Tab-separated table of C-alpha atoms in Angstrom:
chain	number	residue	atom	x	y	z
Z	15	MET	CA	-86.153	-52.215	4.060
Z	16	GLU	CA	-85.550	-47.957	5.257
Z	17	LEU	CA	-84.060	-45.959	2.969
Z	18	SER	CA	-81.354	-46.614	5.726
Z	19	ASP	CA	-80.672	-50.044	4.167
Z	20	LEU	CA	-80.379	-48.300	0.670
Z	21	LYS	CA	-77.933	-46.066	1.604
Z	22	LEU	CA	-75.889	-49.050	3.062
Z	23	PHE	CA	-76.439	-50.436	-1.122
Z	24	GLN	CA	-75.698	-48.182	-2.556
Z	25	ALA	CA	-72.138	-46.925	-0.454
Z	26	ILE	CA	-71.308	-50.306	-0.623
Z	27	ALA	CA	-71.783	-50.275	-4.920
Z	28	GLU	CA	-69.903	-47.197	-4.764
Z	29	GLU	CA	-67.038	-48.095	-2.581
Z	30	GLY	CA	-66.193	-51.542	-4.240
Z	31	SER	CA	-66.455	-53.303	-1.070
Z	32	ILE	CA	-67.489	-53.196	2.610
Z	33	SER	CA	-64.823	-52.322	4.642
Z	34	GLY	CA	-64.992	-49.335	2.057
Z	35	ALA	CA	-68.335	-48.712	2.591
Z	36	ALA	CA	-68.271	-48.795	6.918
Z	37	GLU	CA	-65.456	-46.154	6.384
Z	38	ARG	CA	-67.905	-43.921	5.074
Z	39	LEU	CA	-70.881	-44.705	6.808
Z	40	ASP	CA	-68.771	-44.536	10.303
Z	41	TYR	CA	-70.331	-47.921	10.921
Z	42	VAL	CA	-68.471	-51.264	12.096
Z	43	GLN	CA	-67.914	-53.555	9.523
Z	44	SER	CA	-69.787	-56.935	10.965
Z	45	ASN	CA	-72.623	-54.848	10.901
Z	46	VAL	CA	-72.450	-53.482	7.574
Z	47	THR	CA	-71.794	-57.596	6.420
Z	48	ALA	CA	-75.114	-57.825	8.711
Z	49	ARG	CA	-76.839	-55.640	7.359
Z	50	LEU	CA	-76.083	-56.089	4.181
Z	51	ARG	CA	-77.295	-59.637	4.439
Z	52	LYS	CA	-80.595	-58.481	5.965
Z	53	LEU	CA	-81.221	-57.281	2.801
Z	54	GLU	CA	-80.101	-60.050	0.635
Z	55	ASP	CA	-82.803	-62.064	2.035
Z	56	GLU	CA	-85.416	-59.765	2.345
Z	57	LEU	CA	-84.880	-59.241	-1.203
Z	58	GLY	CA	-84.507	-62.896	-2.083
Z	59	VAL	CA	-81.463	-62.127	-4.183
Z	60	LEU	CA	-77.573	-61.484	-4.018
Z	61	LEU	CA	-76.835	-58.082	-4.655
Z	62	PHE	CA	-72.773	-58.812	-4.553
Z	63	TYR	CA	-70.204	-61.418	-5.270
Z	64	ARG	CA	-67.773	-61.806	-2.551
Z	65	ARG	CA	-64.173	-60.997	-3.267
Z	66	PRO	CA	-60.663	-61.398	-1.982
Z	67	LYS	CA	-60.267	-57.573	-2.525
Z	68	GLY	CA	-63.880	-56.343	-2.505
Z	69	VAL	CA	-67.324	-56.758	-3.502
Z	70	GLN	CA	-68.840	-57.101	-7.554
Z	71	ILE	CA	-72.370	-56.156	-8.198
Z	72	THR	CA	-74.558	-58.918	-9.115
Z	73	GLU	CA	-76.373	-58.224	-12.726
Z	74	LYS	CA	-79.172	-58.060	-10.237
Z	75	GLY	CA	-77.843	-55.515	-7.730
Z	76	ALA	CA	-76.530	-53.480	-10.705
Z	77	LEU	CA	-80.729	-53.465	-11.417
Z	78	PHE	CA	-81.715	-52.588	-8.179
Z	79	ARG	CA	-78.644	-49.957	-7.511
Z	80	LYS	CA	-81.010	-47.576	-10.629
Z	81	TYR	CA	-83.523	-47.707	-9.095
Z	82	VAL	CA	-81.914	-47.447	-5.454
Z	83	ASP	CA	-80.368	-43.948	-6.767
Z	84	SER	CA	-83.190	-43.053	-7.940
Z	85	ILE	CA	-85.428	-43.372	-4.420
Z	86	LEU	CA	-82.668	-41.517	-3.113
Z	87	GLN	CA	-81.570	-38.790	-4.987
Z	88	MET	CA	-85.983	-38.349	-4.792
Z	89	ALA	CA	-85.591	-38.447	-0.566
Z	90	ASP	CA	-82.176	-35.533	-0.136
Z	91	GLU	CA	-84.473	-33.416	-3.728
Z	92	SER	CA	-87.420	-33.983	-1.177
Z	93	ILE	CA	-85.990	-32.814	2.175
Z	94	LYS	CA	-84.521	-29.089	-0.184
Z	95	ILE	CA	-88.085	-28.822	-1.676
Z	96	LEU	CA	-88.914	-28.821	2.672
Z	97	GLN	CA	-85.929	-26.835	3.913
Z	98	ASP	CA	-86.430	-24.104	1.105
Z	99	HIS	CA	-87.371	-20.794	3.248
Z	100	GLY	CA	-87.758	-18.301	0.762
Z	101	LYS	CA	-84.542	-17.412	0.451
Z	102	PRO	CA	-81.043	-18.582	-0.834
Z	103	SER	CA	-79.557	-21.009	1.763
Z	104	GLY	CA	-77.541	-24.757	1.982
Z	105	SER	CA	-76.014	-26.176	-0.341
Z	106	LEU	CA	-75.562	-25.326	-4.670
Z	107	LYS	CA	-73.245	-27.646	-6.315
Z	108	ILE	CA	-72.055	-26.131	-10.555
Z	109	GLY	CA	-69.921	-27.471	-12.923
Z	110	VAL	CA	-68.359	-25.854	-15.097
Z	111	VAL	CA	-65.312	-26.126	-18.608
Z	112	GLU	CA	-62.576	-24.966	-17.834
Z	113	THR	CA	-62.587	-22.414	-21.064
Z	114	VAL	CA	-65.474	-20.841	-18.760
Z	115	THR	CA	-63.345	-19.425	-15.922
Z	116	CYS	CA	-61.087	-17.487	-18.391
Z	117	GLY	CA	-63.296	-14.874	-18.007
Z	118	ASN	CA	-65.946	-12.750	-15.492
Z	119	PHE	CA	-66.068	-16.305	-14.181
Z	120	MET	CA	-64.604	-16.508	-10.862
Z	121	ASN	CA	-65.287	-12.290	-9.835
Z	122	LEU	CA	-68.959	-13.580	-11.063
Z	123	ILE	CA	-68.664	-16.261	-7.962
Z	124	ALA	CA	-67.001	-14.019	-5.239
Z	125	SER	CA	-69.962	-11.568	-6.602
Z	126	TYR	CA	-71.986	-14.473	-5.295
Z	127	GLN	CA	-70.380	-15.871	-2.346
Z	128	SER	CA	-70.349	-12.352	-0.855
Z	129	GLN	CA	-74.127	-11.600	-1.554
Z	130	TYR	CA	-75.555	-15.016	-0.217
Z	131	GLU	CA	-72.707	-16.339	2.492
Z	132	GLN	CA	-75.390	-18.819	4.009
Z	133	VAL	CA	-75.043	-21.559	0.614
Z	134	SER	CA	-72.571	-23.577	0.655
Z	135	LEU	CA	-71.643	-23.637	-2.835
Z	136	SER	CA	-68.984	-26.492	-5.399
Z	137	LEU	CA	-67.899	-25.685	-8.021
Z	138	GLU	CA	-66.110	-29.083	-9.863
Z	139	THR	CA	-64.803	-28.930	-13.676
Z	140	GLY	CA	-65.224	-31.254	-16.217
Z	141	ASN	CA	-65.448	-32.022	-19.903
Z	142	PRO	CA	-69.366	-31.400	-20.953
Z	143	LEU	CA	-70.245	-34.756	-21.129
Z	144	GLU	CA	-68.707	-35.867	-18.234
Z	145	LEU	CA	-70.366	-32.571	-16.738
Z	146	MET	CA	-73.925	-33.149	-18.647
Z	147	GLU	CA	-74.598	-36.866	-17.597
Z	148	LYS	CA	-73.811	-35.423	-13.442
Z	149	VAL	CA	-76.764	-32.967	-13.805
Z	150	LYS	CA	-78.819	-35.538	-15.735
Z	151	ASN	CA	-78.071	-38.094	-12.713
Z	152	PHE	CA	-78.316	-34.644	-10.742
Z	153	GLU	CA	-75.523	-35.239	-8.994
Z	154	LEU	CA	-74.335	-31.608	-9.928
Z	155	ASP	CA	-77.515	-28.869	-9.937
Z	156	ALA	CA	-75.684	-27.121	-12.688
Z	157	ALA	CA	-73.502	-26.555	-15.205
Z	158	PHE	CA	-71.127	-24.431	-17.612
Z	159	VAL	CA	-70.756	-26.425	-20.492
Z	160	THR	CA	-70.395	-25.570	-23.935
Z	161	GLY	CA	-71.262	-27.860	-27.143
Z	162	GLU	CA	-75.082	-27.506	-29.153
Z	163	LEU	CA	-76.599	-27.095	-26.461
Z	164	THR	CA	-80.182	-26.310	-27.902
Z	165	ILE	CA	-80.431	-29.587	-29.393
Z	166	THR	CA	-80.203	-30.766	-25.976
Z	167	ASN	CA	-82.713	-31.580	-23.526
Z	168	PHE	CA	-81.632	-29.459	-21.346
Z	169	VAL	CA	-82.783	-26.236	-19.800
Z	170	ILE	CA	-80.886	-23.284	-20.840
Z	171	ASP	CA	-80.777	-20.617	-18.459
Z	172	TYR	CA	-78.219	-18.774	-20.571
Z	173	LEU	CA	-76.841	-19.228	-23.560
Z	174	LEU	CA	-74.307	-17.192	-25.465
Z	175	MET	CA	-71.966	-17.538	-28.467
Z	176	ASP	CA	-68.096	-18.693	-28.144
Z	177	GLU	CA	-66.064	-17.215	-31.365
Z	178	ILE	CA	-63.402	-20.232	-31.452
Z	179	VAL	CA	-59.759	-19.395	-33.459
Z	180	LEU	CA	-56.314	-21.423	-34.663
Z	181	LEU	CA	-54.028	-20.051	-31.944
Z	182	SER	CA	-50.626	-20.205	-31.929
Z	183	GLY	CA	-47.404	-18.595	-30.628
Z	184	ARG	CA	-45.829	-18.168	-33.522
Z	185	THR	CA	-46.498	-16.977	-37.409
Z	186	VAL	CA	-48.506	-20.102	-39.139
Z	187	ASP	CA	-49.673	-20.629	-42.430
Z	188	VAL	CA	-53.212	-21.952	-41.620
Z	189	SER	CA	-53.611	-23.654	-45.270
Z	190	ALA	CA	-50.516	-25.686	-44.539
Z	191	LEU	CA	-53.065	-27.814	-41.414
Z	192	ILE	CA	-50.974	-30.996	-42.046
Z	193	GLU	CA	-47.809	-29.738	-40.571
Z	194	GLN	CA	-49.442	-27.866	-37.487
Z	195	LYS	CA	-48.194	-30.129	-33.984
Z	196	TRP	CA	-52.385	-29.952	-32.484
Z	197	ALA	CA	-52.634	-29.388	-27.747
Z	198	ILE	CA	-55.416	-31.181	-27.634
Z	199	SER	CA	-57.933	-31.833	-25.001
Z	200	PRO	CA	-58.879	-35.757	-23.987
Z	201	LYS	CA	-61.887	-37.068	-25.988
Z	202	GLY	CA	-65.207	-35.645	-24.767
Z	203	CYS	CA	-63.473	-31.225	-25.271
Z	204	PRO	CA	-66.066	-30.488	-28.417
Z	205	PHE	CA	-62.975	-28.030	-29.042
Z	206	ARG	CA	-61.030	-31.415	-30.178
Z	207	MET	CA	-64.652	-32.463	-31.539
Z	208	LYS	CA	-64.289	-29.360	-34.518
Z	209	LEU	CA	-60.813	-30.173	-35.063
Z	210	GLU	CA	-60.749	-32.821	-35.403
Z	211	GLN	CA	-63.939	-32.343	-37.681
Z	212	TRP	CA	-62.125	-29.616	-39.819
Z	213	LEU	CA	-59.065	-31.730	-40.077
Z	214	LYS	CA	-60.925	-34.211	-41.675
Z	215	ASP	CA	-63.205	-31.870	-43.856
Z	216	GLU	CA	-59.842	-31.071	-45.504
Z	217	GLY	CA	-58.215	-34.300	-46.001
Z	218	VAL	CA	-55.954	-34.111	-42.871
Z	219	ALA	CA	-55.611	-36.448	-40.729
Z	220	LEU	CA	-55.162	-35.777	-36.887
Z	221	LYS	CA	-52.321	-37.776	-36.307
Z	222	ASN	CA	-49.517	-34.512	-35.247
Z	223	PHE	CA	-50.334	-33.580	-31.676
Z	224	ILE	CA	-50.065	-33.561	-27.768
Z	225	GLU	CA	-53.027	-35.070	-25.040
Z	226	ILE	CA	-52.876	-32.391	-22.972
Z	227	SER	CA	-56.268	-31.786	-19.401
Z	228	SER	CA	-55.139	-29.238	-18.195
Z	229	LEU	CA	-56.153	-26.224	-19.851
Z	230	GLU	CA	-53.288	-24.095	-18.328
Z	231	THR	CA	-50.923	-26.332	-19.840
Z	232	ILE	CA	-52.184	-26.633	-24.070
Z	233	LEU	CA	-51.951	-22.244	-23.745
Z	234	SER	CA	-48.847	-22.359	-22.023
Z	235	SER	CA	-47.322	-24.712	-24.894
Z	236	VAL	CA	-48.660	-23.076	-27.461
Z	237	ARG	CA	-47.126	-19.923	-26.046
Z	238	ALA	CA	-43.895	-22.066	-26.118
Z	239	GLY	CA	-44.019	-22.462	-29.621
Z	240	LEU	CA	-44.296	-26.745	-29.060
Z	241	THR	CA	-48.531	-25.966	-30.233
Z	242	SER	CA	-51.131	-24.317	-31.335
Z	243	THR	CA	-54.756	-25.553	-30.865
Z	244	ILE	CA	-58.450	-24.308	-31.428
Z	245	LEU	CA	-60.363	-22.682	-28.080
Z	246	PRO	CA	-62.919	-19.446	-27.675
Z	247	ARG	CA	-61.149	-16.412	-28.462
Z	248	SER	CA	-62.014	-15.467	-24.469
Z	249	VAL	CA	-58.914	-17.321	-23.381
Z	250	LEU	CA	-57.305	-14.736	-24.434
Z	251	LYS	CA	-56.386	-12.986	-21.146
Z	252	GLY	CA	-53.356	-12.303	-19.425
Z	253	PRO	CA	-49.928	-14.137	-19.950
Z	254	TYR	CA	-51.687	-14.944	-23.354
Z	255	GLU	CA	-53.207	-12.138	-24.837
Z	256	ASP	CA	-50.236	-11.617	-26.858
Z	257	LEU	CA	-50.845	-15.519	-28.818
Z	258	HIS	CA	-51.108	-15.271	-32.239
Z	259	VAL	CA	-54.543	-15.761	-33.010
Z	260	TYR	CA	-55.806	-16.877	-36.608
Z	261	PRO	CA	-59.528	-17.309	-37.919
Z	262	ILE	CA	-61.111	-20.992	-38.709
Z	263	PRO	CA	-63.915	-21.357	-41.566
Z	264	GLU	CA	-67.084	-20.270	-40.567
Z	265	SER	CA	-68.308	-23.739	-40.685
Z	266	TYR	CA	-66.430	-24.710	-37.554
Z	267	GLN	CA	-65.941	-21.017	-35.970
Z	268	PHE	CA	-68.838	-20.977	-33.633
Z	269	ILE	CA	-70.059	-22.730	-30.085
Z	270	GLU	CA	-72.592	-22.185	-27.352
Z	271	THR	CA	-71.371	-21.947	-24.212
Z	272	GLY	CA	-74.153	-21.800	-21.466
Z	273	LEU	CA	-75.676	-22.688	-18.187
Z	274	ILE	CA	-77.892	-25.698	-18.496
Z	275	ARG	CA	-80.070	-28.028	-15.703
Z	276	SER	CA	-82.260	-30.920	-15.663
Z	277	ARG	CA	-86.140	-29.662	-16.020
Z	278	GLU	CA	-86.571	-32.903	-13.428
Z	279	LYS	CA	-84.664	-31.472	-10.594
Z	280	TYR	CA	-85.955	-29.028	-8.038
Z	281	VAL	CA	-84.511	-25.249	-8.078
Z	282	SER	CA	-84.215	-23.739	-5.553
Z	283	TYR	CA	-83.648	-20.193	-4.357
Z	284	ALA	CA	-80.164	-20.368	-4.078
Z	285	TYR	CA	-80.122	-21.723	-7.708
Z	286	LYS	CA	-82.577	-19.078	-8.705
Z	287	ALA	CA	-80.231	-16.421	-7.257
Z	288	PHE	CA	-77.096	-17.708	-8.901
Z	289	ALA	CA	-78.932	-18.022	-12.756
Z	290	ASP	CA	-80.173	-14.649	-12.534
Z	291	LEU	CA	-76.660	-13.432	-11.699
Z	292	VAL	CA	-74.966	-14.884	-14.331
Z	293	LYS	CA	-77.908	-12.900	-16.481
Z	294	GLU	CA	-77.213	-10.137	-15.166
Z	295	GLU	CA	-73.466	-10.357	-15.427
Z	296	GLY	CA	-72.150	-12.420	-17.607
Z	297	LEU	CA	-69.101	-14.595	-18.629
C-alpha cells in the first residue's frame, strides 16, 4: 500500500464517486476502479458500496478513512517541516469569522502580504464551530474565532475581549424584548447563542426573527429599521457608524475573540510571522 493509494481512497470518499475522484486526480476512470479493487483485495474488506449514482462508503471504509486522513495529514506536515527553510514561504490557510473583518483585519492582511510575498495566503470564512473543527483536523493552519476560547484545548496566540451591544436602525425600548424583531446568524453563531440565553433568562422565547447568513445583510436589515441584533461594537464602521447602540446586561456583554491553532500542528515560519504581526498590529 502506497500513499498514492490512500490519496485515491480519500478522493473517492470526498467526491462520493469514482468518476469524480478520477477527474480530481486527473486519472482515467478505469484506472481508479482497478486501483480501488486492488486496495480492497489487499485489505480484505469492501470499502465502498457501488451505487448507480456514485459510491457509498462502508462501515469499514469509514473507519479506514479516519486513519487515512490522519496519515496523509502527517505526510503533508512532514514535507512542510523539511521544506521550511527559516523564512516565511509556502502556503498559509487562515479561517476567520466575519465580525473580525470589520476592524483592522484587512489592513493586517495587506501588511502581511506586502512583507511576505513568498507566502500563498488563503482565507476561509465560517462560524466558530466550523472553523474550530477545521483547525482541529489540520484543514486550517489557524483561525480567528469568537466564543469562550480560554476553556478550549487550542493554543491561543492572540486574544482580545469584545464588547457586545444591541444595534438598531431606530430608537427601541430595550426592556420590551418581546416586541423586537431580530436578525440572527444560523446556528453555531456565538452572538445568536448569547441572544437566546439573554431572552431565555428574561422569560422571552426567540421567535420573531430573520435568519441571515451574511454579516453585511444583517447590518443592512438593522440599518433599514427592519430588525435589531446583538454584535460586537467593532462592526460599527463606515455606513453603520450611525446605528443606534444600546448596552445589554453585563453577563452577556463580553465575548472573547482570538487566533487559535492546534497544539499538534507544526508551526511554520509563515505562521510565526503572521502571529507576530497580529500581536504587533492587532485587530
